[in-house]
Amino acid sequence: MTKEGKLIIFSAPSGAGKTTIVHHLLGKIPNLEFSISATTRPARGDEEDGKDYYFISLPEFTHRIAKKQFVEFEEVYTGTFYGTLRTEIERIWAKGKTVIFDIDVEGGLHLKRKYDGQALAIFVQPPSLEVLKARLTGRGTDSNEKLLERFEKAEKELNYAPQFDIILKNYDLETACAEAEKLVADFIGS
Ligand code: ADP
Ligand code: 5GP
């Protein structure tokens, strides 16, 4: 059996900046490895299968649910599923590394409860809902319909912040990245 290690969870409403911060940390801290989630949504922009996500069909996702292959999964948006495969966490722990997640708020809290004592759960907080909307729109990756769905969900998700171990303000990106580096280094070192 694989020796269990640590987990670092970054959660936030879509557009708060967690992917940007997680990518920064991966470039800075060699002992971290990204948990590649499975999703039924299509790849966008320059995303790659097996790097950003495992892009799989809905029937395959459903089959994997039935086989109990997910540690957690969710229908994050209507008809679109995302989930963390057990094998993904084991693959990373087997290398002696810490797993880092970019995951929605409910999924993040699910993992925090499941791996209590091994996990650091960080909520990335944007300055306001208006700024979050502007960031999401500015990212230019979602249709108007998808944007509205994300805005609606974001408003609810902002209320979950106090349930996390740490609230990391992402107002100025450089400051947020520096704070994230310190938090992660302290946690891994502990
Ligand atoms: P998430 O992964 O939480 O959905 P992203 O990391 O994709 O969010 O960030 C959403 C958009 O906001 C991206 O275009 C990103 O470059 C931008 N962004 C992230 N952090 C900041 C910041 N502190 N100030 C301004 N823009 C930011
Ligand atoms: P996106 O489509 O922008 O890549 O992701 C949409 C949302 O799904 C984000 O909040 C992202 O963090 C979340 N997400 C990504 N992977 C997973 C996962 O494995 N499980 C859950 N619950 N959410 C995920």
PDB file of C-alpha atoms and ligand atoms in Angstrom:
ATOM      1  CA  MET A   1       0.000   0.000   0.000  1.00  0.00           C
ATOM      2  CA  THR A   2       1.146   3.541  -0.783  1.00  0.00           C
ATOM      3  CA  LYS A   3       2.368   5.559   2.202  1.00  0.00           C
ATOM      4  CA  GLU A   4      -0.051   8.436   2.684  1.00  0.00           C
ATOM      5  CA  GLY A   5       1.262  11.984   2.355  1.00  0.00           C
ATOM      6  CA  LYS A   6      -0.089  15.515   2.538  1.00  0.00           C
ATOM      7  CA  LEU A   7      -2.650  17.402   0.489  1.00  0.00           C
ATOM      8  CA  ILE A   8      -3.019  21.089  -0.290  1.00  0.00           C
ATOM      9  CA  ILE A   9      -6.434  22.165  -1.477  1.00  0.00           C
ATOM     10  CA  PHE A  10      -7.066  25.418  -3.346  1.00  0.00           C
ATOM     11  CA  SER A  11     -10.752  26.209  -3.682  1.00  0.00           C
ATOM     12  CA  ALA A  12     -12.677  29.290  -4.720  1.00  0.00           C
ATOM     13  CA  PRO A  13     -15.423  30.396  -7.024  1.00  0.00           C
ATOM     14  CA  SER A  14     -14.475  30.218 -10.674  1.00  0.00           C
ATOM     15  CA  GLY A  15     -12.477  33.325 -11.649  1.00  0.00           C
ATOM     16  CA  ALA A  16     -10.941  33.977  -8.209  1.00  0.00           C
ATOM     17  CA  GLY A  17      -7.466  33.073  -9.461  1.00  0.00           C
ATOM     18  CA  LYS A  18      -6.798  29.619  -8.024  1.00  0.00           C
ATOM     19  CA  THR A  19      -5.474  28.094 -11.264  1.00  0.00           C
ATOM     20  CA  THR A  20      -3.059  31.009 -11.660  1.00  0.00           C
ATOM     21  CA  ILE A  21      -1.814  30.656  -8.069  1.00  0.00           C
ATOM     22  CA  VAL A  22      -1.541  26.855  -8.247  1.00  0.00           C
ATOM     23  CA  HIS A  23       0.510  27.105 -11.475  1.00  0.00           C
ATOM     24  CA  HIS A  24       2.791  29.611  -9.791  1.00  0.00           C
ATOM     25  CA  LEU A  25       3.350  27.261  -6.839  1.00  0.00           C
ATOM     26  CA  LEU A  26       4.047  24.291  -9.114  1.00  0.00           C
ATOM     27  CA  GLY A  27       6.772  26.303 -10.803  1.00  0.00           C
ATOM     28  CA  LYS A  28       8.349  27.257  -7.477  1.00  0.00           C
ATOM     29  CA  ILE A  29       8.052  24.230  -5.195  1.00  0.00           C
ATOM     30  CA  PRO A  30       9.396  20.971  -6.690  1.00  0.00           C
ATOM     31  CA  ASN A  31       7.856  18.722  -4.047  1.00  0.00           C
ATOM     32  CA  LEU A  32       4.316  19.567  -5.206  1.00  0.00           C
ATOM     33  CA  GLU A  33       2.396  17.732  -7.905  1.00  0.00           C
ATOM     34  CA  PHE A  34      -0.946  18.696  -9.400  1.00  0.00           C
ATOM     35  CA  SER A  35      -3.912  16.356  -9.004  1.00  0.00           C
ATOM     36  CA  ILE A  36      -5.279  16.042 -12.523  1.00  0.00           C
ATOM     37  CA  SER A  37      -9.064  15.821 -12.264  1.00  0.00           C
ATOM     38  CA  ALA A  38     -11.337  14.010 -14.662  1.00  0.00           C
ATOM     39  CA  THR A  39     -14.028  16.092 -16.346  1.00  0.00           C
ATOM     40  CA  THR A  40     -16.730  15.714 -18.955  1.00  0.00           C
ATOM     41  CA  ARG A  41     -16.316  19.278 -20.237  1.00  0.00           C
ATOM     42  CA  PRO A  42     -14.401  19.803 -23.492  1.00  0.00           C
ATOM     43  CA  ALA A  43     -10.836  21.146 -23.398  1.00  0.00           C
ATOM     44  CA  ARG A  44     -10.592  24.908 -23.820  1.00  0.00           C
ATOM     45  CA  GLY A  45      -7.766  27.030 -25.226  1.00  0.00           C
ATOM     46  CA  ASP A  46      -4.438  25.256 -24.982  1.00  0.00           C
ATOM     47  CA  GLU A  47      -5.503  22.750 -22.330  1.00  0.00           C
ATOM     48  CA  GLU A  48      -4.068  19.260 -22.774  1.00  0.00           C
ATOM     49  CA  ASP A  49      -5.539  15.882 -21.921  1.00  0.00           C
ATOM     50  CA  GLY A  50      -3.534  14.247 -19.117  1.00  0.00           C
ATOM     51  CA  LYS A  51      -1.969  17.570 -18.117  1.00  0.00           C
ATOM     52  CA  ASP A  52      -4.774  19.977 -17.220  1.00  0.00           C
ATOM     53  CA  TYR A  53      -7.542  17.387 -16.962  1.00  0.00           C
ATOM     54  CA  TYR A  54      -8.397  13.876 -18.064  1.00  0.00           C
ATOM     55  CA  PHE A  55     -11.113  14.774 -20.579  1.00  0.00           C
ATOM     56  CA  ILE A  56     -13.528  11.845 -20.625  1.00  0.00           C
ATOM     57  CA  SER A  57     -17.034  11.185 -21.922  1.00  0.00           C
ATOM     58  CA  LEU A  58     -20.106  11.175 -19.687  1.00  0.00           C
ATOM     59  CA  PRO A  59     -20.581   7.367 -20.103  1.00  0.00           C
ATOM     60  CA  GLU A  60     -16.967   6.805 -19.047  1.00  0.00           C
ATOM     61  CA  PHE A  61     -17.383   9.138 -16.074  1.00  0.00           C
ATOM     62  CA  THR A  62     -20.543   7.295 -15.018  1.00  0.00           C
ATOM     63  CA  HIS A  63     -18.782   3.950 -15.383  1.00  0.00           C
ATOM     64  CA  ARG A  64     -15.966   5.176 -13.133  1.00  0.00           C
ATOM     65  CA  ILE A  65     -18.500   6.356 -10.519  1.00  0.00           C
ATOM     66  CA  ALA A  66     -20.041   2.887 -10.524  1.00  0.00           C
ATOM     67  CA  LYS A  67     -16.569   1.356 -10.076  1.00  0.00           C
ATOM     68  CA  LYS A  68     -16.019   3.669  -7.069  1.00  0.00           C
ATOM     69  CA  GLN A  69     -12.885   5.129  -8.630  1.00  0.00           C
ATOM     70  CA  PHE A  70     -13.500   8.676  -7.403  1.00  0.00           C
ATOM     71  CA  VAL A  71     -12.494  10.026  -3.990  1.00  0.00           C
ATOM     72  CA  GLU A  72     -14.994  12.796  -4.683  1.00  0.00           C
ATOM     73  CA  PHE A  73     -16.929  13.933  -7.723  1.00  0.00           C
ATOM     74  CA  GLU A  74     -19.534  16.551  -8.459  1.00  0.00           C
ATOM     75  CA  GLU A  75     -21.845  17.837 -11.128  1.00  0.00           C
ATOM     76  CA  VAL A  76     -20.234  21.274 -10.793  1.00  0.00           C
ATOM     77  CA  TYR A  77     -22.375  22.756 -13.602  1.00  0.00           C
ATOM     78  CA  THR A  78     -25.559  21.256 -14.973  1.00  0.00           C
ATOM     79  CA  GLY A  79     -24.566  18.228 -17.046  1.00  0.00           C
ATOM     80  CA  THR A  80     -20.821  18.765 -16.452  1.00  0.00           C
ATOM     81  CA  PHE A  81     -19.009  16.482 -14.025  1.00  0.00           C
ATOM     82  CA  TYR A  82     -15.627  16.860 -12.347  1.00  0.00           C
ATOM     83  CA  GLY A  83     -13.919  14.382 -10.035  1.00  0.00           C
ATOM     84  CA  THR A  84     -10.729  13.327  -8.295  1.00  0.00           C
ATOM     85  CA  LEU A  85      -9.551   9.807  -9.042  1.00  0.00           C
ATOM     86  CA  ARG A  86      -8.164   7.776  -6.147  1.00  0.00           C
ATOM     87  CA  THR A  87      -5.325   6.597  -8.419  1.00  0.00           C
ATOM     88  CA  GLU A  88      -4.267  10.198  -8.939  1.00  0.00           C
ATOM     89  CA  ILE A  89      -3.607  10.817  -5.252  1.00  0.00           C
ATOM     90  CA  GLU A  90      -1.828   7.456  -4.902  1.00  0.00           C
ATOM     91  CA  ARG A  91       0.316   8.138  -7.998  1.00  0.00           C
ATOM     92  CA  ILE A  92       1.597  11.363  -6.435  1.00  0.00           C
ATOM     93  CA  TRP A  93       2.076  10.003  -2.918  1.00  0.00           C
ATOM     94  CA  ALA A  94       4.009   7.056  -4.356  1.00  0.00           C
ATOM     95  CA  LYS A  95       6.629   9.581  -5.519  1.00  0.00           C
ATOM     96  CA  GLY A  96       6.820  10.994  -1.988  1.00  0.00           C
ATOM     97  CA  LYS A  97       5.255  14.265  -3.133  1.00  0.00           C
ATOM     98  CA  THR A  98       2.476  16.497  -1.774  1.00  0.00           C
ATOM     99  CA  VAL A  99      -0.721  16.620  -3.824  1.00  0.00           C
ATOM    100  CA  ILE A 100      -2.070  20.045  -4.784  1.00  0.00           C
ATOM    101  CA  PHE A 101      -5.691  20.478  -5.890  1.00  0.00           C
ATOM    102  CA  ASP A 102      -7.577  23.118  -7.864  1.00  0.00           C
ATOM    103  CA  ILE A 103     -11.108  22.142  -7.014  1.00  0.00           C
ATOM    104  CA  ASP A 104     -14.514  23.692  -6.456  1.00  0.00           C
ATOM    105  CA  VAL A 105     -15.619  24.733  -2.976  1.00  0.00           C
ATOM    106  CA  GLU A 106     -17.777  21.736  -2.113  1.00  0.00           C
ATOM    107  CA  GLY A 107     -15.218  19.279  -3.449  1.00  0.00           C
ATOM    108  CA  GLY A 108     -12.521  21.058  -1.437  1.00  0.00           C
ATOM    109  CA  LEU A 109     -14.481  20.770   1.800  1.00  0.00           C
ATOM    110  CA  HIS A 110     -15.219  17.126   1.044  1.00  0.00           C
ATOM    111  CA  LEU A 111     -11.482  16.378   0.719  1.00  0.00           C
ATOM    112  CA  LYS A 112     -10.671  18.415   3.834  1.00  0.00           C
ATOM    113  CA  ARG A 113     -13.090  16.296   5.870  1.00  0.00           C
ATOM    114  CA  LYS A 114     -11.895  13.040   4.327  1.00  0.00           C
ATOM    115  CA  TYR A 115      -8.195  13.753   4.881  1.00  0.00           C
ATOM    116  CA  ASP A 116      -8.500  15.586   8.166  1.00  0.00           C
ATOM    117  CA  GLY A 117      -5.061  16.092   9.709  1.00  0.00           C
ATOM    118  CA  GLN A 118      -3.203  15.661   6.400  1.00  0.00           C
ATOM    119  CA  ALA A 119      -4.764  18.482   4.429  1.00  0.00           C
ATOM    120  CA  LEU A 120      -4.427  22.257   4.274  1.00  0.00           C
ATOM    121  CA  ALA A 121      -7.544  23.808   2.721  1.00  0.00           C
ATOM    122  CA  ILE A 122      -7.120  27.322   1.310  1.00  0.00           C
ATOM    123  CA  PHE A 123      -9.959  29.509   0.066  1.00  0.00           C
ATOM    124  CA  VAL A 124      -8.904  32.059  -2.541  1.00  0.00           C
ATOM    125  CA  GLN A 125     -10.892  35.243  -2.036  1.00  0.00           C
ATOM    126  CA  PRO A 126     -11.346  37.878  -4.752  1.00  0.00           C
ATOM    127  CA  PRO A 127     -11.764  41.539  -3.709  1.00  0.00           C
ATOM    128  CA  SER A 128     -15.490  41.474  -4.586  1.00  0.00           C
ATOM    129  CA  LEU A 129     -18.068  39.685  -6.681  1.00  0.00           C
ATOM    130  CA  GLU A 130     -17.796  42.477  -9.258  1.00  0.00           C
ATOM    131  CA  VAL A 131     -14.041  42.004  -9.629  1.00  0.00           C
ATOM    132  CA  LEU A 132     -14.527  38.250  -9.878  1.00  0.00           C
ATOM    133  CA  LYS A 133     -17.046  38.741 -12.679  1.00  0.00           C
ATOM    134  CA  ALA A 134     -14.634  41.059 -14.474  1.00  0.00           C
ATOM    135  CA  ARG A 135     -11.797  38.511 -14.173  1.00  0.00           C
ATOM    136  CA  LEU A 136     -13.951  35.689 -15.487  1.00  0.00           C
ATOM    137  CA  THR A 137     -15.185  37.793 -18.388  1.00  0.00           C
ATOM    138  CA  GLY A 138     -11.652  39.014 -19.088  1.00  0.00           C
ATOM    139  CA  ARG A 139     -10.325  35.446 -19.189  1.00  0.00           C
ATOM    140  CA  GLY A 140     -12.393  35.095 -22.354  1.00  0.00           C
ATOM    141  CA  THR A 141     -12.832  31.316 -22.155  1.00  0.00           C
ATOM    142  CA  ASP A 142     -16.575  30.992 -21.544  1.00  0.00           C
ATOM    143  CA  SER A 143     -19.710  31.736 -23.543  1.00  0.00           C
ATOM    144  CA  ASN A 144     -22.224  34.250 -22.150  1.00  0.00           C
ATOM    145  CA  GLU A 145     -24.448  31.419 -21.010  1.00  0.00           C
ATOM    146  CA  LYS A 146     -21.579  29.671 -19.199  1.00  0.00           C
ATOM    147  CA  LEU A 147     -20.490  32.970 -17.649  1.00  0.00           C
ATOM    148  CA  LEU A 148     -23.934  33.536 -16.154  1.00  0.00           C
ATOM    149  CA  GLU A 149     -23.938  30.029 -14.695  1.00  0.00           C
ATOM    150  CA  ARG A 150     -20.494  30.635 -13.162  1.00  0.00           C
ATOM    151  CA  PHE A 151     -21.516  34.052 -11.728  1.00  0.00           C
ATOM    152  CA  GLU A 152     -24.584  32.546 -10.081  1.00  0.00           C
ATOM    153  CA  LYS A 153     -22.603  29.730  -8.489  1.00  0.00           C
ATOM    154  CA  ALA A 154     -19.807  32.107  -7.430  1.00  0.00           C
ATOM    155  CA  GLU A 155     -22.163  34.239  -5.382  1.00  0.00           C
ATOM    156  CA  LYS A 156     -23.166  31.215  -3.288  1.00  0.00           C
ATOM    157  CA  GLU A 157     -19.622  29.865  -3.014  1.00  0.00           C
ATOM    158  CA  LEU A 158     -18.230  33.063  -1.503  1.00  0.00           C
ATOM    159  CA  ASN A 159     -20.187  32.233   1.667  1.00  0.00           C
ATOM    160  CA  TYR A 160     -18.179  29.041   2.248  1.00  0.00           C
ATOM    161  CA  ALA A 161     -14.906  30.852   2.966  1.00  0.00           C
ATOM    162  CA  PRO A 162     -15.020  30.560   6.808  1.00  0.00           C
ATOM    163  CA  GLN A 163     -15.149  26.750   6.596  1.00  0.00           C
ATOM    164  CA  PHE A 164     -11.598  26.620   5.177  1.00  0.00           C
ATOM    165  CA  ASP A 165      -8.346  26.543   7.180  1.00  0.00           C
ATOM    166  CA  ILE A 166      -7.138  29.734   5.546  1.00  0.00           C
ATOM    167  CA  ILE A 167      -8.623  32.577   3.504  1.00  0.00           C
ATOM    168  CA  LEU A 168      -6.041  33.858   1.015  1.00  0.00           C
ATOM    169  CA  LYS A 169      -6.895  37.264  -0.420  1.00  0.00           C
ATOM    170  CA  ASN A 170      -6.138  37.490  -4.125  1.00  0.00           C
ATOM    171  CA  TYR A 171      -6.291  41.231  -4.652  1.00  0.00           C
ATOM    172  CA  ASP A 172      -2.780  41.847  -5.940  1.00  0.00           C
ATOM    173  CA  LEU A 173      -1.553  38.698  -7.678  1.00  0.00           C
ATOM    174  CA  GLU A 174       2.102  39.029  -6.710  1.00  0.00           C
ATOM    175  CA  THR A 175       1.230  39.454  -3.030  1.00  0.00           C
ATOM    176  CA  ALA A 176      -1.172  36.499  -3.145  1.00  0.00           C
ATOM    177  CA  CYS A 177       1.443  34.256  -4.791  1.00  0.00           C
ATOM    178  CA  ALA A 178       4.076  35.214  -2.224  1.00  0.00           C
ATOM    179  CA  GLU A 179       1.671  34.496   0.651  1.00  0.00           C
ATOM    180  CA  ALA A 180       0.648  31.194  -0.914  1.00  0.00           C
ATOM    181  CA  GLU A 181       4.311  30.163  -1.217  1.00  0.00           C
ATOM    182  CA  LYS A 182       4.894  30.832   2.460  1.00  0.00           C
ATOM    183  CA  LEU A 183       1.763  28.973   3.575  1.00  0.00           C
ATOM    184  CA  VAL A 184       2.615  25.938   1.482  1.00  0.00           C
ATOM    185  CA  ALA A 185       6.288  25.883   2.464  1.00  0.00           C
ATOM    186  CA  ASP A 186       5.336  26.068   6.170  1.00  0.00           C
ATOM    187  CA  PHE A 187       2.786  23.284   5.784  1.00  0.00           C
ATOM    188  CA  ILE A 188       5.088  20.951   3.844  1.00  0.00           C
ATOM    189  CA  GLY A 189       7.916  21.621   6.251  1.00  0.00           C
ATOM    190  CA  SER A 190       5.774  20.891   9.294  1.00  0.00           C
TER     191      SER A 190
HETATM  192  P1  ADP B   1      -9.898  30.197 -11.349  1.00  0.00           P
HETATM  193  O1  ADP B   1      -8.921  29.074 -11.571  1.00  0.00           O
HETATM  194  O2  ADP B   1     -10.149  30.448  -9.893  1.00  0.00           O
HETATM  195  O3  ADP B   1     -11.169  30.031 -12.139  1.00  0.00           O
HETATM  196  P2  ADP B   1      -8.023  31.819 -12.903  1.00  0.00           P
HETATM  197  O4  ADP B   1      -6.702  31.520 -12.260  1.00  0.00           O
HETATM  198  O5  ADP B   1      -8.327  31.199 -14.226  1.00  0.00           O
HETATM  199  O6  ADP B   1      -9.234  31.553 -11.871  1.00  0.00           O
HETATM  200  O7  ADP B   1      -8.124  33.425 -12.989  1.00  0.00           O
HETATM  201  C1  ADP B   1      -9.209  34.079 -13.656  1.00  0.00           C
HETATM  202  C2  ADP B   1      -8.668  35.270 -14.473  1.00  0.00           C
HETATM  203  O8  ADP B   1      -8.256  36.293 -13.564  1.00  0.00           O
HETATM  204  C3  ADP B   1      -7.440  34.914 -15.318  1.00  0.00           C
HETATM  205  O9  ADP B   1      -7.542  35.593 -16.548  1.00  0.00           O
HETATM  206  C4  ADP B   1      -6.264  35.421 -14.476  1.00  0.00           C
HETATM  207  O10 ADP B   1      -5.167  35.795 -15.279  1.00  0.00           O
HETATM  208  C5  ADP B   1      -6.879  36.641 -13.767  1.00  0.00           C
HETATM  209  N1  ADP B   1      -6.327  36.921 -12.422  1.00  0.00           N
HETATM  210  C6  ADP B   1      -6.002  36.038 -11.442  1.00  0.00           C
HETATM  211  N2  ADP B   1      -5.580  36.688 -10.344  1.00  0.00           N
HETATM  212  C7  ADP B   1      -5.639  38.017 -10.603  1.00  0.00           C
HETATM  213  C8  ADP B   1      -5.329  39.215  -9.858  1.00  0.00           C
HETATM  214  N3  ADP B   1      -4.892  39.171  -8.608  1.00  0.00           N
HETATM  215  N4  ADP B   1      -5.525  40.396 -10.466  1.00  0.00           N
HETATM  216  C9  ADP B   1      -5.978  40.453 -11.726  1.00  0.00           C
HETATM  217  N5  ADP B   1      -6.289  39.384 -12.508  1.00  0.00           N
HETATM  218  C10 ADP B   1      -6.124  38.175 -11.944  1.00  0.00           C
HETATM  219  P1  5GP B   2     -13.065  24.813 -14.929  1.00  0.00           P
HETATM  220  O1  5GP B   2     -14.130  24.350 -15.893  1.00  0.00           O
HETATM  221  O2  5GP B   2     -13.016  26.331 -14.821  1.00  0.00           O
HETATM  222  O3  5GP B   2     -11.716  24.197 -15.204  1.00  0.00           O
HETATM  223  O4  5GP B   2     -13.480  24.289 -13.480  1.00  0.00           O
HETATM  224  C1  5GP B   2     -14.738  24.564 -12.967  1.00  0.00           C
HETATM  225  C2  5GP B   2     -14.746  24.295 -11.498  1.00  0.00           C
HETATM  226  O5  5GP B   2     -14.592  22.877 -11.250  1.00  0.00           O
HETATM  227  C3  5GP B   2     -13.584  24.961 -10.772  1.00  0.00           C
HETATM  228  O6  5GP B   2     -14.085  25.520  -9.548  1.00  0.00           O
HETATM  229  C4  5GP B   2     -12.637  23.825 -10.522  1.00  0.00           C
HETATM  230  O7  5GP B   2     -11.802  24.070  -9.407  1.00  0.00           O
HETATM  231  C5  5GP B   2     -13.611  22.690 -10.261  1.00  0.00           C
HETATM  232  N1  5GP B   2     -13.003  21.357 -10.322  1.00  0.00           N
HETATM  233  C6  5GP B   2     -11.936  20.970 -11.061  1.00  0.00           C
HETATM  234  N2  5GP B   2     -11.631  19.687 -10.810  1.00  0.00           N
HETATM  235  C7  5GP B   2     -12.504  19.263  -9.872  1.00  0.00           C
HETATM  236  C8  5GP B   2     -12.677  18.018  -9.177  1.00  0.00           C
HETATM  237  O8  5GP B   2     -11.960  17.032  -9.368  1.00  0.00           O
HETATM  238  N3  5GP B   2     -13.709  17.938  -8.290  1.00  0.00           N
HETATM  239  C9  5GP B   2     -14.529  19.002  -8.049  1.00  0.00           C
HETATM  240  N4  5GP B   2     -15.478  18.832  -7.144  1.00  0.00           N
HETATM  241  N5  5GP B   2     -14.388  20.189  -8.672  1.00  0.00           N
HETATM  242  C10 5GP B   2     -13.383  20.318  -9.559  1.00  0.00           C
END
